[in-house]
Amino acid sequence: MIYRTGAEWRAAQAKRVLLFGMSGLGKTHVSTLLRDSGDWFHYSVDYRIGTRYMGEHIADNFKREAMKVPFLRELLRTDSVYIASNITFDNLAPLSTYLGKPGNPNRGGLAFADYLERQGQHREAEVAALHDTPRFIRRATEIYGYQNFVCDSGGSICEVVDPDNPDDPVMSDLAGNLLMVWIKGSEAHTAELVRRFDKAPKPMYYQPGFLHAAWTDYRVEKGLTEEQVDPDDFIRWTYARALAHRQPRYEAMARWGITVTAEEVAEARDAQGFVELIARTLDRARTHA
């Protein structure tokens, strides 16, 4: 780890962390809290994916839909209107909407082959955006004068790395430049995430082997063809399984850094509170080593 003790972390002029864990446990909240203090640069991996790497895919998808409307079709063909994504740190809907859900096209679903293609695009984009992190650390310092840096990773980071491989290129790149911090949720947090997702299911990225197995198992259990699948029902059915699939992968990633609980993170009311939390956790990890 790039910081070995709480004292070393507190004394560091440049504090650099990467937050990872399930979506909805506070990564973006903490990152925003740090950014709003005025002393931290906030690098959002999902925002980077949706702008630098998948922005054209997203915009082209909007245009395909607009071309189905005669009024907009003529305006687009004559370059009379401009259609683009308005993705922000707080609104990643253009990215998730593009990822989509597989199943019945009459219910808004994608053909599974098209869905797999978009999943592959996301995987490539996420790996590239993670590899961009060290460059943004340099940019934050050289251009904007920020010494402190927080990388707000996506929930699917654990699906694109192999934390059991000590030579994994993404993990090595990240752990060599930042302190890896797992925000660990409890069973109660998981239950709440499932409840929230059930109310408003959203597209997400899945590890390919897991996705193929889930797609097959769901259709066998329900007795459905690909075209009969209700897209929302499939991703609801898959969500809790995806969380269970990701948990050991997060745990393996945590060996590259430290672990804080979602409850501890919620108690950090400002940047200094977060700094102290990390210091205590580093010392706690050292004691238990």
XYZ file of C-alpha atoms in Angstrom:
289
model
C 0.000 0.000 0.000
C 1.244 3.499 -0.713
C 0.443 4.561 2.890
C 1.471 2.172 5.675
C 0.284 3.939 8.826
C -2.260 6.494 9.922
C 0.538 8.943 10.713
C 2.027 8.530 7.242
C -1.399 9.114 5.674
C -2.121 12.197 7.789
C 1.288 13.686 6.971
C 1.057 13.017 3.238
C 0.810 16.186 1.170
C -0.830 14.161 -1.595
C -3.624 11.885 -0.393
C -4.870 9.563 -3.119
C -7.656 6.996 -2.708
C -9.810 4.765 -4.877
C -13.226 3.883 -3.467
C -14.854 0.625 -4.532
C -17.825 -1.468 -3.527
C -21.474 -2.030 -4.372
C -23.356 0.832 -5.971
C -25.418 2.726 -3.425
C -23.084 2.437 -0.423
C -21.588 5.921 -0.526
C -18.738 6.061 -3.045
C -20.106 9.020 -4.962
C -21.431 10.662 -1.789
C -17.974 10.627 -0.191
C -16.309 11.677 -3.425
C -18.662 14.655 -3.697
C -18.062 15.536 -0.052
C -14.299 15.561 -0.676
C -14.634 17.527 -3.926
C -16.861 20.122 -2.265
C -14.181 20.740 0.381
C -12.174 22.434 -2.370
C -9.016 20.382 -1.782
C -9.767 17.177 -3.666
C -9.968 16.281 -7.355
C -12.874 13.913 -8.079
C -12.325 11.403 -10.893
C -15.521 9.501 -11.735
C -14.819 6.309 -13.666
C -18.444 5.986 -14.820
C -18.435 9.573 -16.083
C -15.201 8.911 -17.981
C -16.734 5.775 -19.507
C -19.865 7.620 -20.588
C -18.048 10.600 -22.086
C -14.631 9.614 -23.409
C -15.229 5.989 -24.331
C -18.931 5.414 -24.935
C -20.200 8.894 -25.713
C -20.395 8.199 -29.444
C -22.225 4.897 -28.927
C -24.720 6.655 -26.647
C -25.316 9.546 -29.051
C -25.691 7.213 -32.041
C -28.324 5.254 -30.117
C -30.270 8.466 -29.490
C -30.040 9.265 -33.193
C -31.302 5.815 -34.217
C -34.396 6.366 -32.098
C -34.846 9.919 -33.396
C -34.645 8.687 -36.998
C -37.818 6.677 -36.363
C -39.719 9.956 -35.933
C -40.396 11.563 -39.356
C -40.190 15.119 -37.994
C -36.792 14.547 -36.386
C -35.554 12.356 -39.237
C -35.509 15.190 -41.741
C -33.918 17.585 -39.263
C -31.148 15.090 -38.508
C -30.489 14.320 -42.162
C -29.970 18.025 -42.849
C -27.874 18.619 -39.711
C -30.557 20.987 -38.438
C -30.612 19.596 -34.907
C -27.932 18.380 -32.539
C -28.502 15.360 -30.323
C -26.072 14.555 -27.525
C -25.905 13.000 -24.079
C -26.095 15.267 -21.037
C -24.347 12.835 -18.709
C -23.110 14.198 -15.361
C -21.467 12.830 -12.212
C -24.930 12.687 -10.637
C -26.897 11.508 -13.673
C -25.463 8.501 -15.480
C -28.794 7.582 -17.063
C -27.520 8.000 -20.665
C -24.907 5.296 -20.011
C -27.235 2.827 -18.288
C -29.956 3.421 -20.883
C -27.517 2.556 -23.656
C -26.445 -0.659 -21.894
C -30.090 -1.678 -21.922
C -31.734 -4.944 -20.895
C -32.094 -8.166 -22.878
C -35.445 -9.601 -23.844
C -38.715 -8.897 -25.600
C -38.289 -5.870 -27.928
C -41.951 -4.939 -27.387
C -41.070 -4.393 -23.719
C -37.970 -2.355 -24.498
C -35.589 -5.315 -24.579
C -32.545 -5.897 -26.746
C -31.656 -9.019 -28.693
C -29.184 -10.937 -26.509
C -26.458 -10.684 -29.155
C -26.822 -6.890 -29.252
C -26.866 -6.794 -25.456
C -23.618 -8.789 -25.325
C -22.010 -6.380 -27.780
C -22.866 -3.412 -25.548
C -21.624 -5.287 -22.480
C -18.319 -5.877 -24.278
C -18.065 -2.201 -25.153
C -18.582 -1.307 -21.501
C -15.918 -3.744 -20.344
C -13.338 -2.278 -22.712
C -14.342 1.243 -21.712
C -14.133 0.511 -17.993
C -10.664 -1.021 -18.251
C -9.470 1.969 -20.292
C -11.015 4.472 -17.860
C -9.357 2.731 -14.905
C -5.997 2.776 -16.682
C -6.525 6.522 -17.230
C -6.485 7.126 -13.455
C -2.713 7.741 -13.050
C -2.824 10.230 -15.924
C -5.656 12.105 -14.240
C -3.689 12.174 -11.003
C -0.940 13.980 -12.899
C -3.427 16.269 -14.659
C -5.103 17.155 -11.365
C -1.755 18.329 -9.990
C -0.118 19.837 -13.053
C -3.148 21.659 -14.484
C -5.442 22.342 -11.522
C -3.064 22.279 -8.580
C -4.866 19.519 -6.651
C -2.671 17.315 -4.481
C -5.510 15.184 -3.109
C -7.299 12.797 -5.446
C -10.315 10.510 -5.105
C -11.184 7.934 -7.749
C -14.896 7.105 -7.627
C -15.043 3.674 -9.257
C -18.090 1.928 -10.650
C -19.741 -1.016 -8.938
C -18.563 -3.308 -11.727
C -14.828 -2.727 -11.161
C -14.606 -6.168 -9.550
C -15.840 -7.724 -12.813
C -12.992 -6.383 -14.960
C -9.999 -7.205 -12.721
C -8.445 -10.401 -11.376
C -7.506 -9.514 -7.794
C -6.072 -12.993 -7.193
C -3.411 -12.315 -9.823
C -0.575 -10.280 -8.272
C 0.336 -9.101 -11.769
C -3.144 -8.018 -12.820
C -2.421 -4.912 -14.932
C -5.392 -2.848 -13.763
C -4.991 -3.664 -10.061
C -1.240 -3.056 -10.251
C -1.788 0.273 -11.987
C -4.309 1.400 -9.394
C -2.712 0.066 -6.192
C 0.637 1.512 -7.239
C -0.831 5.003 -7.336
C -3.734 5.092 -4.860
C -4.887 3.562 -1.602
C -7.596 1.022 -2.429
C -10.564 1.442 -0.058
C -13.421 -1.065 -0.002
C -16.711 0.318 1.335
C -18.213 -2.867 2.711
C -21.946 -3.192 3.189
C -23.831 -5.391 5.655
C -26.583 -7.908 4.940
C -29.061 -5.154 5.809
C -27.481 -2.896 3.185
C -27.722 -5.677 0.608
C -31.396 -6.220 1.402
C -32.056 -2.486 1.030
C -30.192 -2.359 -2.293
C -32.288 -5.268 -3.575
C -35.486 -3.540 -2.397
C -34.497 -0.307 -4.172
C -33.533 -2.141 -7.334
C -36.812 -4.036 -7.364
C -38.673 -0.715 -7.402
C -36.537 0.787 -10.166
C -34.447 -1.815 -12.033
C -31.500 -0.308 -13.891
C -29.140 -1.790 -16.477
C -25.685 -2.810 -15.266
C -22.544 -4.565 -16.420
C -22.020 -8.271 -15.677
C -18.970 -10.518 -15.915
C -19.474 -12.559 -19.138
C -19.463 -16.025 -17.557
C -21.959 -14.948 -14.904
C -24.223 -13.297 -17.474
C -24.368 -16.301 -19.801
C -25.183 -18.612 -16.886
C -27.869 -16.255 -15.538
C -29.473 -15.852 -18.967
C -29.663 -19.619 -19.443
C -30.818 -20.401 -15.892
C -33.540 -17.735 -15.967
C -35.020 -18.938 -19.239
C -34.922 -22.591 -18.135
C -36.579 -21.735 -14.814
C -39.275 -19.628 -16.481
C -39.664 -21.778 -19.595
C -39.169 -18.836 -21.967
C -37.528 -18.197 -25.313
C -35.179 -15.216 -25.635
C -37.910 -13.144 -27.305
C -40.393 -13.879 -24.499
C -38.180 -12.602 -21.675
C -39.494 -9.589 -19.754
C -36.340 -7.391 -19.566
C -37.174 -5.887 -16.170
C -38.051 -9.255 -14.663
C -34.750 -10.720 -15.849
C -32.572 -8.015 -14.337
C -34.599 -8.087 -11.102
C -34.090 -11.870 -10.941
C -30.389 -11.413 -11.648
C -29.614 -8.532 -9.282
C -29.346 -10.333 -5.917
C -27.356 -13.086 -7.612
C -25.035 -10.461 -9.079
C -24.435 -8.942 -5.636
C -23.606 -12.371 -4.216
C -21.291 -13.009 -7.172
C -19.476 -9.729 -6.612
C -18.980 -9.987 -2.852
C -16.007 -12.404 -2.885
C -14.458 -10.446 -5.726
C -14.605 -7.261 -3.641
C -13.128 -9.161 -0.697
C -10.218 -10.294 -2.866
C -9.678 -6.718 -4.068
C -9.624 -5.545 -0.442
C -6.388 -7.473 0.096
C -4.759 -4.789 -2.048
C -5.853 -2.068 0.379
C -8.102 -1.478 3.383
C -11.752 -1.988 4.315
C -14.180 0.477 5.878
C -17.838 -0.174 6.567
C -20.702 1.721 5.009
C -21.732 2.775 8.527
C -18.286 4.277 9.173
C -18.396 6.132 5.878
C -21.844 7.538 6.688
C -20.439 9.019 9.889
C -17.800 11.046 8.001
C -19.440 14.451 7.800
C -16.605 16.311 6.084
C -13.234 15.800 4.406
C -11.370 15.820 7.713
C -13.692 13.156 9.074
C -12.877 10.977 6.075
C -9.132 11.566 6.497
C -9.364 10.472 10.122
C -11.406 7.391 9.194
C -8.713 6.281 6.755
C -5.976 6.938 9.335
C -7.740 4.830 11.961
C -8.371 2.055 9.464
C -4.730 1.956 8.360
C -3.620 1.608 11.982
C -6.280 -1.024 12.634
C -5.153 -3.025 9.596
C -1.526 -2.769 10.742
C -2.433 -4.042 14.210
C -4.276 -7.047 12.781
C -1.628 -7.849 10.179
